[in-house]
Each structure stands twice: as structure tokens, then as C-alpha cells.
């Protein structure tokens, strides 16, 4: 009831919003009719006139007012321009395309919604590409740049070339960012009135400009005025799980993968033999009618080698699977904890596929290092530290020395265990040509979700190196974060943001809360004829797939094209095999090759075609129906599994029945689907189905059951939203700091007078230093220390007599020193070449910022990990994080200033080296733009399948480690349960 009322209100708000725009639509159309009488040049002249008018206005509120005022005329100009292009041929990604579009009324409405900084939900095929031309034209008139963000490079190019015809006709310039462009080319694209590109290219350019460029000339972007995000749900919600990261090789690398590889290889071989034997024993037990005992053996194999081929083969059989499930269930009960431990000890190591972790058993440790079995166990630091503290024979200094020694041993041991564990993961959980491929002597990650190759991405935490060791390719150095930003925070930079997609409504809350974006649902140009059927539900996957194949066969038989949607590459390939067996020709798309796949998808509406695609494949490409297809019902969309998110299902349904075409959709679901198993839908349904008296092999459909599935989906959506929000709350802390640091950095880059900046820094830093020596409350002033600091940092040759610090207040001492230092600095500079000095001053500031900011990023990462392990009991990790982060930031800013002071005189002597550095810069930056170039910083998104990247870290159990003893307790510290294992590999229990 409440829901219904809410819907009424929300629905009518949308209608009110749209109704308000109606009169403007009339006005635009009226103006457009008038403009038909103008010559091409007269029409174009309007662009120039508006640009000139807007260029004179500085105040952004005034700019916005003028834009609102000229909107009807500007939209009319664009629409009229489109009309004039009709019949002309435009070259789009090397294909000739005839222009045949003039904006529909609903497209004008969509354009206004986008101009207002909202999200326009417009169904697939409604022509959003054309809609965007209206607000982009209008907002580009400001001369401040307007950006259109697409999901891949191919679409950026396609849309910019296609719509470019219209912009150019109207007298605007248009650019397009592509992955392989050099900085010069990029700069030229950004300088255009309108720029198309992908979210990651925009984001990485931001990071390079603000975090890496060392002069204004190297920066490529020019501000963040207005952006429209196409497929906004995909970019701001799905992609927002993983932040953008630019990383460079770490300065130190301690790995020993080479050394451990042969040992681990033997270990894995031994375990494989063991597991194969267990599988064949289990086979015999099944044959002998002892499924319970067989199940136990299979469970053991699952622990030791979850991807064992024999095990996987057995799992195809429902009875065997049940036996394994039963054994597993029994072992995970509390009473069986010890039995489980014993079982694990019978293996050499165990693998947790879900948590992606590997653990050595006693046997395994002995195998690796028979003489020193403890080499792979962490020392019990807590107890050892306590013992040291209790020793009476040691002074405090000796105590900390002892602790430091112990810590070093522990670190070495930890590194070793970590290396082994990563190697085990590499061997047992990562399969070549599934999770990764080897190309040009490099390990390239394959996204399991889309099948796309992720060139340049690396798994973190040494895993990538472990896989490199396994494949015998060159082991690249571990990387370190140089710059990072979340997609959310990149898009918040824009003065005005808008978005468009076929599916936004279900995520309206998130758009509103996080981006302040409201959603307007725009009606379609023609009535939608699509028929969405109830889900068909099966007990097992096998039955489900068989039914899908039969359905495809029937449709194919009558010439109806079918688009089969899957949730994973694996499922796509399985279906493809089944179709091949039936002799049905088809294409498979995994979002691997955007351009070719767009071509194939475009043809998916031809009579008799069958296309299998994951949900991202061919997104943004229009499926037009071939001749005779309308008569057989249009495109038939078959979903083979409900996705975690309702939005993705809607997206799939929306691929058919565009622009008043006929079309049908249906989803096939089984109780064995992940969604059903993990979120309780299966249980509820089993009950319903039992009531219906459903038998094995039967199918069922009813709208009640659909609702059950959707309840499960809502639950997952909510969970994912909370975790994205949490990620953002943490990044917000970092975001504020980033703004300050990038602000300072840009000041250093942009200022014509870096000396003023250096002096400002000096003015702030020197009094703090002086205060530290002579102003500390209650402490004896340390005049000698102050004098010493001055004389080692600045060449002022100050004597105690001349300084007379005792006679000065702290303030007077500071003033006196500042004057001395500046005088000495001016003297020094008088002998240098002015331009060189200027560059050097800039460099000193930048260098201090970059070096310390990178260290800070590293420390912030560690802090993030650490707050979960703190004794926060009732404390909120986020609050802890904020407080500590603030303290660290204050310290960082202080350190930056000190570093500038320290280097001011020191590096003048080294001008030669500095000039060499400058000379090397352009090439250096060029390499940054190409993530694969060896040695140069690489551009990557962090590791992890979407599921793990998305796993809320907040759910980790709080651990009571007294803060004093373990100020930076991390995942690599020993677990407080006393097992001696790393916390992250252990039980997660509190002490
Ligand atoms: P969307 O992004 O909304 O799914 P597209 O921008 O890809 O849709 O456009 C879908 C198809 O509709 C394209 O083939 C385009 O040529 C066509 N189209 C869009 N607007 C118009 C229009 N006003 N008149 C005629 N065809 C149009
Ligand atoms: Mg589109």
C-alpha cells in the first residue's frame, strides 16, 4: 500500500517535471520552422554570436542564466542543422552512413533534462546519441568545454564522428580521446568545444595532469564544466566499484618467487597426486554404495584442490554433488572444528576458493623446509614483546632494539609465507586462458565477467608476480600507487553533470544520494509493443539449459532472430557448445572486441540469426530488424539467468522492441543459479513449488515466482549499494586531502613567481621549527639546537653571539631568521641564471609534494587496513580512519614544507642534474600514457574479480589488539587466536 502511494507520488513528480517542459518543446519547434528560411551561413552565425556573448561573462551563475535563456533558440538551431544534413553521407568508423535524423519531441525533452543536470532515462533505441547533441551544443557555447563520456573507445569514436558532422556544420569543433594518443594529441582534443571519451581516459588524464605533470605545458585538460555520461548506470554504478589507479614500479622489491617456484611446483604436484587418488577412491566408494564416505573424500579434495579435474567432472552428477554438500555441511558445524582441522592437516595445503586464500599444513611446511619447519610460521610477537617488556636487565633503548630485531625476523618470515601463499594461489586457482592469457612474454588478465583482456592491469599484492613466475615469463616489479581517484570523485569535479541510459530508475536513490542526480523517465517516441513473459523456473541448471536450447531451436525454426543473454563468459561458451551440438549457427560475444562485436550485434535482428552475448557485449549498438522479422514477432530476447541487479535484466530486455517494433523477452532460471542459492530465493521457492506439487524435470512459471526472484535481487542491490557507499565514505577523506595537495601542486605549476610560493612556505615552516626548539610549554629552550638546525639547513653562518636567541621571543627569533635566510637566498640567486632558478624553485616544491604524497598514499592504504584490526570495540572504523588520517595529513603538510626548506640551498649546486631531468621529461610523460611500456608508471585498475573488489571490507570482524602494542596492526600480523598464522589467513577471531 505504502509502496503504491509512493509510486503514485514519484510517478506524478516525473510527470510534473516533464509537463513543465512541454511549452518549451512547442517554442523550439516553432523557432525551428522559422530558421528553415535562413541560409546555412546565417544559421551558423548564431553559434559565433552566442559564443562571443558568453565569453564575456565570468560569473558562472550568470552563464547558467544566459544558457537557460537561449535554450529554445539553441536547441532549434541544432534541430534545424540536423534537418539540413538529411540525405548527406557521413563517414563513421570508416563506414559511410546516411544522415536521416531530425530530433523528435521526446528527444528535445531528453535534451532539456540533460541540460538541467539530471539523468534522462530513455529506452534503448530512442536515439540518446542524438539527444546529447542538444545540451552539448548549448553548453559548449560557453567555451569552457563540454564532455561526453562513453563506456568504450569504440563508442567514443563512433559517436564523435557521427555527431561531429552536426557540430561542425554548426561551427563548433569536436575532439575525441582514444587510448593510444600522445599528450599533444590529447591536449588538442580537450581544446575543442566538445570532447568525447571514456571515463577511464578522462579520469587518468586528470590524475596525470594533477598528480604527475611538472609544468602547465604538460597538462592536457582544461577544466570540468559540463559532462554527460552515456550509459550512466554502467559507469557510475558498475564501474564505480574499482577506483582508477596510476602506479609505478615500487622502489624496493623483496620477492623470492623465483626461488620458491620449483619447491611449490613439487608441492602442487604431490598434492595433485594425492587428490587424484582420493577422487578415484571416492569413485569406488560410490560404486560400492557408500555415498557418505565417498562424500567425505570429495570434500577433502575440495579443500586441497578445488579445481581438480576429476572433482569437477564428478560435480556434474547431482547425487555426488549432494554427497559432497552433506559432508561439507557436517564439517562446518561447530562440533566438528577439530575434525576439520585434522582433515586439513592430512593435506599438504588447503585452498579456500571463495576467499582466494591458501594455507600450508604442517606436512606442507615440512616438505618445503624439512630442516626448519618454523620457517613458515610467524613468531608470536605479542607474547615476545610482552616478555621483552618484562625484562629487568634491559634499558628502554635496548628493549626497543630487541623488539625491532624481532619485528625484522617476523617481516622476513611474513614475506616468505606470503610468497608461498601467492604461488599456491597462482598454481591452484588461476588457470591460463581462463583468468589470464600469456602474450608477448606478459601475463594479461582476462575479466571473467566480460571476457575482455585487461592489458596493463595487474593483480595486486604480489599475485601477478607469482603468476609470472609460474608461467616463466619475466617477473615485473611490484607496483606502488602514484595517483588514485574513485570514479565517483572524478565526476564530482564537474560543475554540472548529467547522464543518460535505458535503465536508471531502479538505482534512482543511489544517483540522488551520491551524485545529486535526479532521474527523469522520458516517454518513448512510439508505444512499446514488447511482451515480457514470466520467468520459467527449473530445478537444475541442466534442465534449464536444455529448455533454453529447445526454445532457441523453435524460434530459429520459424526464422525469428534470438538474442541469448548470459551473465558470464563461461555460460556463453557452454551454451555455444550446446547449440553447436544441435547444429544451430550462432555468434558469441564476450565484450572482447568492441568494434567487431558492435557489427555482429547490429546484425542480430536479421531473420534466423542467433546471438549469444554477455550483458556488456555490444552495449550502445542498435539492433534493427531485418525484412520479414516483424511478421514473426520481432527479436526474441532470452535471458539464461537473472543477474544480481534488476537493472541489468531490464537492460537486456530493452534490446528488443525498439521504436515501436514487436519483440518478446523471457528469463530462464534454475534453483542452482548463484542468485537463487545465495540469497534465499531457492528456499522460498522450493516451498511454493512443493505446494504446486512440481516434479523433477518440470518447469514452472507464475508471476509470484518472479517476485521472489526480484526480492532476492533487491537484497543484493542493497548490499552492493551499501558497500559502494562505504568505499566512497573512505575515499571522501582522501578526496579532501587530494584537493588540497593537488591545489598546492597546481599553484606551483601555474605560478609565474614560484619564489613567492617558496617564501610563503618558508614563512609558515620556520616559525613552527623555532617554536619546537624554544617555545615548547614548560620545557627548557634549546637555543643550541635551534642554532645547529639553522646552520645545517641554510648557509647563513650564524653564531650564538649574532643570533642572541635568549634575548628574543619566539616570534622575534622567527622574524630574524626569515630575514637572514631570505637575504642569503637572494644573494645566492643573484649568481644564477634567473630562468633556471625559477624552474628549480618550481621543481623543489613539486618534488617535495610528490615524494611525500606518495608515501602518504601508501601510509593511508596501510591505515585503512589497520583500522579494522584496532581495538575499536564499539568504535567506528571510519571515525578512527578520519581522525588518524587528519593527523597524518597535518604531518604531511608540515613535512612538505620542511622538505622544501631543506632542499632550497642544497640543490642549487646540482643544477646540472636538474636540467637533465627536465630534458628527459616529455619522453617520460609519453610513456606514462602507454601503460604497457616497461619501467614507466602503469595505469591500472586494481585486482580482483568484481565480486572480491566489491566485497565490503567493513564486514571483517573487529579484533581487540591493544593499540599501544600494535599501532599499525595489519592483515599480515599474527592472528590473536594464537595460531601463529597471519590474521588474514586465520579465523578472524577476537583475542
Ligand atoms: P540509444 O543510444 O538510445 O539506444 P542510438 O543513439 O544508438 O539509441 O540510436 C538508435 C537508432 O535510432 C540509430 O540508428 C539512430 O539512427 C536512430 N535515430 C535516433 N534518433 C532518430 C531520429 N530523430 N530520427 C530517425 N532515426 C533516429
Ligand atoms: Mg546509446
PDB file of C-alpha atoms in Angstrom, residues 608-810:
ATOM      1  CA  UNK A 608      17.249 -16.514 -38.420  1.00  0.00           C
ATOM      2  CA  UNK A 609      20.301 -15.178 -36.570  1.00  0.00           C
ATOM      3  CA  UNK A 610      21.153 -16.462 -33.120  1.00  0.00           C
ATOM      4  CA  UNK A 611      23.485 -14.320 -30.990  1.00  0.00           C
ATOM      5  CA  UNK A 612      24.836 -15.173 -27.559  1.00  0.00           C
ATOM      6  CA  UNK A 613      26.117 -12.204 -25.591  1.00  0.00           C
ATOM      7  CA  UNK A 614      27.197 -11.231 -22.083  1.00  0.00           C
ATOM      8  CA  UNK A 615      25.435  -8.190 -20.805  1.00  0.00           C
ATOM      9  CA  UNK A 616      28.129  -5.649 -21.701  1.00  0.00           C
ATOM     10  CA  UNK A 617      28.766  -7.010 -25.188  1.00  0.00           C
ATOM     11  CA  UNK A 618      27.633  -4.639 -27.875  1.00  0.00           C
ATOM     12  CA  UNK A 619      26.074  -2.234 -25.408  1.00  0.00           C
ATOM     13  CA  UNK A 620      25.297   1.024 -27.175  1.00  0.00           C
ATOM     14  CA  UNK A 621      24.792  -0.653 -30.537  1.00  0.00           C
ATOM     15  CA  UNK A 622      21.399  -0.507 -32.136  1.00  0.00           C
ATOM     16  CA  UNK A 623      19.658  -3.740 -33.258  1.00  0.00           C
ATOM     17  CA  UNK A 624      17.497  -3.060 -36.284  1.00  0.00           C
ATOM     18  CA  UNK A 625      15.062  -5.707 -37.559  1.00  0.00           C
ATOM     19  CA  UNK A 626      15.617  -7.331 -40.960  1.00  0.00           C
ATOM     20  CA  UNK A 627      12.875  -7.784 -43.583  1.00  0.00           C
ATOM     21  CA  UNK A 628      10.149 -10.208 -42.592  1.00  0.00           C
ATOM     22  CA  UNK A 629      11.179 -10.270 -38.928  1.00  0.00           C
ATOM     23  CA  UNK A 630       8.283  -8.105 -37.735  1.00  0.00           C
ATOM     24  CA  UNK A 631       5.882 -10.681 -39.097  1.00  0.00           C
ATOM     25  CA  UNK A 632       7.387 -13.458 -36.960  1.00  0.00           C
ATOM     26  CA  UNK A 633       7.299 -11.419 -33.765  1.00  0.00           C
ATOM     27  CA  UNK A 634      10.483  -9.325 -33.908  1.00  0.00           C
ATOM     28  CA  UNK A 635      13.600 -10.024 -31.876  1.00  0.00           C
ATOM     29  CA  UNK A 636      13.277 -12.642 -29.140  1.00  0.00           C
ATOM     30  CA  UNK A 637      15.465 -11.947 -26.106  1.00  0.00           C
ATOM     31  CA  UNK A 638      16.162 -14.984 -23.924  1.00  0.00           C
ATOM     32  CA  UNK A 639      17.828 -14.398 -20.543  1.00  0.00           C
ATOM     33  CA  UNK A 640      19.559 -17.542 -19.252  1.00  0.00           C
ATOM     34  CA  UNK A 641      19.954 -16.367 -15.689  1.00  0.00           C
ATOM     35  CA  UNK A 642      18.691 -13.472 -13.616  1.00  0.00           C
ATOM     36  CA  UNK A 643      21.501 -11.049 -12.929  1.00  0.00           C
ATOM     37  CA  UNK A 644      22.274  -9.814  -9.416  1.00  0.00           C
ATOM     38  CA  UNK A 645      20.828  -6.491 -10.348  1.00  0.00           C
ATOM     39  CA  UNK A 646      17.372  -5.918 -11.815  1.00  0.00           C
ATOM     40  CA  UNK A 647      18.785  -3.095 -13.847  1.00  0.00           C
ATOM     41  CA  UNK A 648      20.964  -5.413 -15.919  1.00  0.00           C
ATOM     42  CA  UNK A 649      17.949  -7.621 -16.632  1.00  0.00           C
ATOM     43  CA  UNK A 650      15.965  -4.597 -17.782  1.00  0.00           C
ATOM     44  CA  UNK A 651      18.876  -3.605 -19.967  1.00  0.00           C
ATOM     45  CA  UNK A 652      18.781  -7.000 -21.657  1.00  0.00           C
ATOM     46  CA  UNK A 653      15.018  -6.895 -22.171  1.00  0.00           C
ATOM     47  CA  UNK A 654      15.395  -3.426 -23.648  1.00  0.00           C
ATOM     48  CA  UNK A 655      17.479  -4.744 -26.517  1.00  0.00           C
ATOM     49  CA  UNK A 656      14.327  -5.705 -28.386  1.00  0.00           C
ATOM     50  CA  UNK A 657      11.173  -3.867 -29.431  1.00  0.00           C
ATOM     51  CA  UNK A 658      12.810  -0.519 -30.115  1.00  0.00           C
ATOM     52  CA  UNK A 659      10.912   2.320 -31.787  1.00  0.00           C
ATOM     53  CA  UNK A 660       7.545   0.543 -31.871  1.00  0.00           C
ATOM     54  CA  UNK A 661       8.908  -2.780 -33.163  1.00  0.00           C
ATOM     55  CA  UNK A 662       7.398  -6.021 -31.880  1.00  0.00           C
ATOM     56  CA  UNK A 663       9.558  -8.157 -29.574  1.00  0.00           C
ATOM     57  CA  UNK A 664       9.376 -10.628 -26.692  1.00  0.00           C
ATOM     58  CA  UNK A 665      11.573 -11.462 -23.717  1.00  0.00           C
ATOM     59  CA  UNK A 666      11.768 -14.323 -21.289  1.00  0.00           C
ATOM     60  CA  UNK A 667      14.141 -15.330 -18.500  1.00  0.00           C
ATOM     61  CA  UNK A 668      15.089 -18.877 -17.603  1.00  0.00           C
ATOM     62  CA  UNK A 669      16.021 -19.562 -14.004  1.00  0.00           C
ATOM     63  CA  UNK A 670      17.112 -22.606 -12.038  1.00  0.00           C
ATOM     64  CA  UNK A 671      17.467 -23.300  -8.355  1.00  0.00           C
ATOM     65  CA  UNK A 672      21.135 -23.898  -8.917  1.00  0.00           C
ATOM     66  CA  UNK A 673      21.792 -20.350 -10.130  1.00  0.00           C
ATOM     67  CA  UNK A 674      24.056 -18.348  -7.838  1.00  0.00           C
ATOM     68  CA  UNK A 675      21.455 -15.727  -7.145  1.00  0.00           C
ATOM     69  CA  UNK A 676      18.942 -18.348  -6.080  1.00  0.00           C
ATOM     70  CA  UNK A 677      21.361 -20.302  -3.937  1.00  0.00           C
ATOM     71  CA  UNK A 678      22.983 -17.413  -2.166  1.00  0.00           C
ATOM     72  CA  UNK A 679      20.091 -15.178  -1.389  1.00  0.00           C
ATOM     73  CA  UNK A 680      17.450 -17.495  -0.119  1.00  0.00           C
ATOM     74  CA  UNK A 681      15.187 -17.345  -3.132  1.00  0.00           C
ATOM     75  CA  UNK A 682      15.537 -21.058  -3.752  1.00  0.00           C
ATOM     76  CA  UNK A 683      14.309 -21.991  -0.292  1.00  0.00           C
ATOM     77  CA  UNK A 684      11.220 -19.890  -0.545  1.00  0.00           C
ATOM     78  CA  UNK A 685      10.507 -21.162  -3.997  1.00  0.00           C
ATOM     79  CA  UNK A 686      11.026 -24.780  -3.139  1.00  0.00           C
ATOM     80  CA  UNK A 687       8.218 -24.358  -0.636  1.00  0.00           C
ATOM     81  CA  UNK A 688       5.958 -22.749  -3.193  1.00  0.00           C
ATOM     82  CA  UNK A 689       6.817 -25.439  -5.692  1.00  0.00           C
ATOM     83  CA  UNK A 690       6.167 -28.234  -3.280  1.00  0.00           C
ATOM     84  CA  UNK A 691       2.746 -26.778  -2.784  1.00  0.00           C
ATOM     85  CA  UNK A 692       2.261 -26.859  -6.555  1.00  0.00           C
ATOM     86  CA  UNK A 693       3.415 -30.470  -6.498  1.00  0.00           C
ATOM     87  CA  UNK A 694       6.191 -29.937  -9.003  1.00  0.00           C
ATOM     88  CA  UNK A 695       8.273 -32.897 -10.105  1.00  0.00           C
ATOM     89  CA  UNK A 696      11.906 -33.145 -11.125  1.00  0.00           C
ATOM     90  CA  UNK A 697      12.295 -32.127 -14.752  1.00  0.00           C
ATOM     91  CA  UNK A 698       9.207 -29.971 -14.761  1.00  0.00           C
ATOM     92  CA  UNK A 699       9.119 -26.285 -15.429  1.00  0.00           C
ATOM     93  CA  UNK A 700       7.066 -23.697 -13.680  1.00  0.00           C
ATOM     94  CA  UNK A 701       6.071 -20.133 -14.284  1.00  0.00           C
ATOM     95  CA  UNK A 702       3.993 -17.742 -12.259  1.00  0.00           C
ATOM     96  CA  UNK A 703       4.197 -14.064 -11.508  1.00  0.00           C
ATOM     97  CA  UNK A 704       4.588 -14.866  -7.784  1.00  0.00           C
ATOM     98  CA  UNK A 705       7.819 -16.608  -8.553  1.00  0.00           C
ATOM     99  CA  UNK A 706       9.098 -13.615 -10.495  1.00  0.00           C
ATOM    100  CA  UNK A 707       8.510 -11.549  -7.420  1.00  0.00           C
ATOM    101  CA  UNK A 708      10.513 -13.973  -5.310  1.00  0.00           C
ATOM    102  CA  UNK A 709      13.447 -13.571  -7.652  1.00  0.00           C
ATOM    103  CA  UNK A 710      13.137  -9.825  -7.567  1.00  0.00           C
ATOM    104  CA  UNK A 711      13.136  -9.778  -3.794  1.00  0.00           C
ATOM    105  CA  UNK A 712      16.446 -11.599  -3.862  1.00  0.00           C
ATOM    106  CA  UNK A 713      17.766  -9.120  -6.412  1.00  0.00           C
ATOM    107  CA  UNK A 714      16.697  -6.159  -4.317  1.00  0.00           C
ATOM    108  CA  UNK A 715      18.564  -7.629  -1.408  1.00  0.00           C
ATOM    109  CA  UNK A 716      21.777  -7.941  -3.411  1.00  0.00           C
ATOM    110  CA  UNK A 717      21.381  -4.491  -4.894  1.00  0.00           C
ATOM    111  CA  UNK A 718      21.025  -3.019  -1.450  1.00  0.00           C
ATOM    112  CA  UNK A 719      24.085  -4.826  -0.199  1.00  0.00           C
ATOM    113  CA  UNK A 720      26.159  -3.712  -3.162  1.00  0.00           C
ATOM    114  CA  UNK A 721      24.986  -0.157  -2.755  1.00  0.00           C
ATOM    115  CA  UNK A 722      25.991  -0.095   0.903  1.00  0.00           C
ATOM    116  CA  UNK A 723      29.424  -1.353   0.030  1.00  0.00           C
ATOM    117  CA  UNK A 724      29.930   1.240  -2.726  1.00  0.00           C
ATOM    118  CA  UNK A 725      28.808   3.900  -0.333  1.00  0.00           C
ATOM    119  CA  UNK A 726      31.221   2.731   2.292  1.00  0.00           C
ATOM    120  CA  UNK A 727      34.077   2.776  -0.220  1.00  0.00           C
ATOM    121  CA  UNK A 728      33.130   6.299  -1.047  1.00  0.00           C
ATOM    122  CA  UNK A 729      32.949   7.412   2.558  1.00  0.00           C
ATOM    123  CA  UNK A 730      36.524   6.298   2.969  1.00  0.00           C
ATOM    124  CA  UNK A 731      37.589   7.895  -0.281  1.00  0.00           C
ATOM    125  CA  UNK A 732      35.927  11.147   0.745  1.00  0.00           C
ATOM    126  CA  UNK A 733      38.510  11.543   3.457  1.00  0.00           C
ATOM    127  CA  UNK A 734      41.221  11.091   0.866  1.00  0.00           C
ATOM    128  CA  UNK A 735      39.373  13.308  -1.579  1.00  0.00           C
ATOM    129  CA  UNK A 736      39.614  16.367   0.636  1.00  0.00           C
ATOM    130  CA  UNK A 737      43.303  15.793   1.119  1.00  0.00           C
ATOM    131  CA  UNK A 738      43.787  15.248  -2.590  1.00  0.00           C
ATOM    132  CA  UNK A 739      42.072  18.540  -3.321  1.00  0.00           C
ATOM    133  CA  UNK A 740      44.418  20.406  -1.002  1.00  0.00           C
ATOM    134  CA  UNK A 741      47.557  18.720  -2.290  1.00  0.00           C
ATOM    135  CA  UNK A 742      46.587  18.980  -5.959  1.00  0.00           C
ATOM    136  CA  UNK A 743      45.647  22.596  -5.328  1.00  0.00           C
ATOM    137  CA  UNK A 744      49.087  23.344  -3.936  1.00  0.00           C
ATOM    138  CA  UNK A 745      50.678  21.376  -6.729  1.00  0.00           C
ATOM    139  CA  UNK A 746      48.800  23.277  -9.394  1.00  0.00           C
ATOM    140  CA  UNK A 747      49.738  26.538  -7.754  1.00  0.00           C
ATOM    141  CA  UNK A 748      53.371  25.523  -8.083  1.00  0.00           C
ATOM    142  CA  UNK A 749      52.839  24.631 -11.723  1.00  0.00           C
ATOM    143  CA  UNK A 750      50.850  27.686 -12.660  1.00  0.00           C
ATOM    144  CA  UNK A 751      52.511  30.465 -10.711  1.00  0.00           C
ATOM    145  CA  UNK A 752      54.737  32.877 -12.629  1.00  0.00           C
ATOM    146  CA  UNK A 753      56.577  33.580  -9.419  1.00  0.00           C
ATOM    147  CA  UNK A 754      57.465  30.334  -7.665  1.00  0.00           C
ATOM    148  CA  UNK A 755      59.756  32.237  -5.318  1.00  0.00           C
ATOM    149  CA  UNK A 756      56.723  33.830  -3.705  1.00  0.00           C
ATOM    150  CA  UNK A 757      55.362  30.334  -3.074  1.00  0.00           C
ATOM    151  CA  UNK A 758      58.669  29.195  -1.640  1.00  0.00           C
ATOM    152  CA  UNK A 759      58.742  32.221   0.655  1.00  0.00           C
ATOM    153  CA  UNK A 760      55.193  31.565   1.772  1.00  0.00           C
ATOM    154  CA  UNK A 761      56.175  28.050   2.671  1.00  0.00           C
ATOM    155  CA  UNK A 762      59.201  29.412   4.494  1.00  0.00           C
ATOM    156  CA  UNK A 763      57.064  31.919   6.376  1.00  0.00           C
ATOM    157  CA  UNK A 764      54.898  29.108   7.646  1.00  0.00           C
ATOM    158  CA  UNK A 765      57.541  26.484   8.313  1.00  0.00           C
ATOM    159  CA  UNK A 766      60.267  28.468  10.063  1.00  0.00           C
ATOM    160  CA  UNK A 767      58.084  29.699  12.982  1.00  0.00           C
ATOM    161  CA  UNK A 768      56.902  26.136  13.568  1.00  0.00           C
ATOM    162  CA  UNK A 769      60.503  24.950  13.751  1.00  0.00           C
ATOM    163  CA  UNK A 770      61.520  27.783  16.039  1.00  0.00           C
ATOM    164  CA  UNK A 771      58.547  27.101  18.250  1.00  0.00           C
ATOM    165  CA  UNK A 772      59.676  23.496  18.519  1.00  0.00           C
ATOM    166  CA  UNK A 773      63.106  24.499  19.799  1.00  0.00           C
ATOM    167  CA  UNK A 774      62.335  27.388  22.079  1.00  0.00           C
ATOM    168  CA  UNK A 775      58.619  27.688  22.611  1.00  0.00           C
ATOM    169  CA  UNK A 776      57.585  24.297  23.947  1.00  0.00           C
ATOM    170  CA  UNK A 777      55.464  24.665  27.061  1.00  0.00           C
ATOM    171  CA  UNK A 778      57.374  24.133  30.252  1.00  0.00           C
ATOM    172  CA  UNK A 779      60.474  22.786  28.505  1.00  0.00           C
ATOM    173  CA  UNK A 780      63.870  24.424  28.707  1.00  0.00           C
ATOM    174  CA  UNK A 781      64.506  26.412  25.458  1.00  0.00           C
ATOM    175  CA  UNK A 782      67.032  24.660  23.260  1.00  0.00           C
ATOM    176  CA  UNK A 783      68.979  27.563  21.741  1.00  0.00           C
ATOM    177  CA  UNK A 784      71.912  25.429  20.693  1.00  0.00           C
ATOM    178  CA  UNK A 785      69.630  23.038  18.847  1.00  0.00           C
ATOM    179  CA  UNK A 786      67.964  25.870  17.013  1.00  0.00           C
ATOM    180  CA  UNK A 787      71.300  27.346  16.016  1.00  0.00           C
ATOM    181  CA  UNK A 788      72.504  23.996  14.802  1.00  0.00           C
ATOM    182  CA  UNK A 789      69.372  23.422  12.716  1.00  0.00           C
ATOM    183  CA  UNK A 790      69.715  26.837  11.111  1.00  0.00           C
ATOM    184  CA  UNK A 791      73.346  26.295  10.229  1.00  0.00           C
ATOM    185  CA  UNK A 792      72.927  22.848   8.714  1.00  0.00           C
ATOM    186  CA  UNK A 793      69.916  23.858   6.684  1.00  0.00           C
ATOM    187  CA  UNK A 794      70.845  27.319   5.472  1.00  0.00           C
ATOM    188  CA  UNK A 795      74.230  28.801   4.571  1.00  0.00           C
ATOM    189  CA  UNK A 796      73.851  31.764   6.907  1.00  0.00           C
ATOM    190  CA  UNK A 797      76.843  31.120   9.133  1.00  0.00           C
ATOM    191  CA  UNK A 798      75.030  32.240  12.247  1.00  0.00           C
ATOM    192  CA  UNK A 799      76.855  32.497  15.583  1.00  0.00           C
ATOM    193  CA  UNK A 800      75.264  32.467  19.013  1.00  0.00           C
ATOM    194  CA  UNK A 801      76.502  35.996  19.592  1.00  0.00           C
ATOM    195  CA  UNK A 802      74.926  37.332  16.476  1.00  0.00           C
ATOM    196  CA  UNK A 803      71.686  35.417  16.930  1.00  0.00           C
ATOM    197  CA  UNK A 804      71.111  36.408  20.549  1.00  0.00           C
ATOM    198  CA  UNK A 805      68.204  33.997  20.739  1.00  0.00           C
ATOM    199  CA  UNK A 806      67.989  34.333  24.536  1.00  0.00           C
ATOM    200  CA  UNK A 807      67.003  37.939  24.176  1.00  0.00           C
ATOM    201  CA  UNK A 808      64.313  37.241  21.606  1.00  0.00           C
ATOM    202  CA  UNK A 809      60.778  35.929  21.852  1.00  0.00           C
ATOM    203  CA  UNK A 810      59.956  33.009  19.545  1.00  0.00           C
TER     204      UNK A 810
END
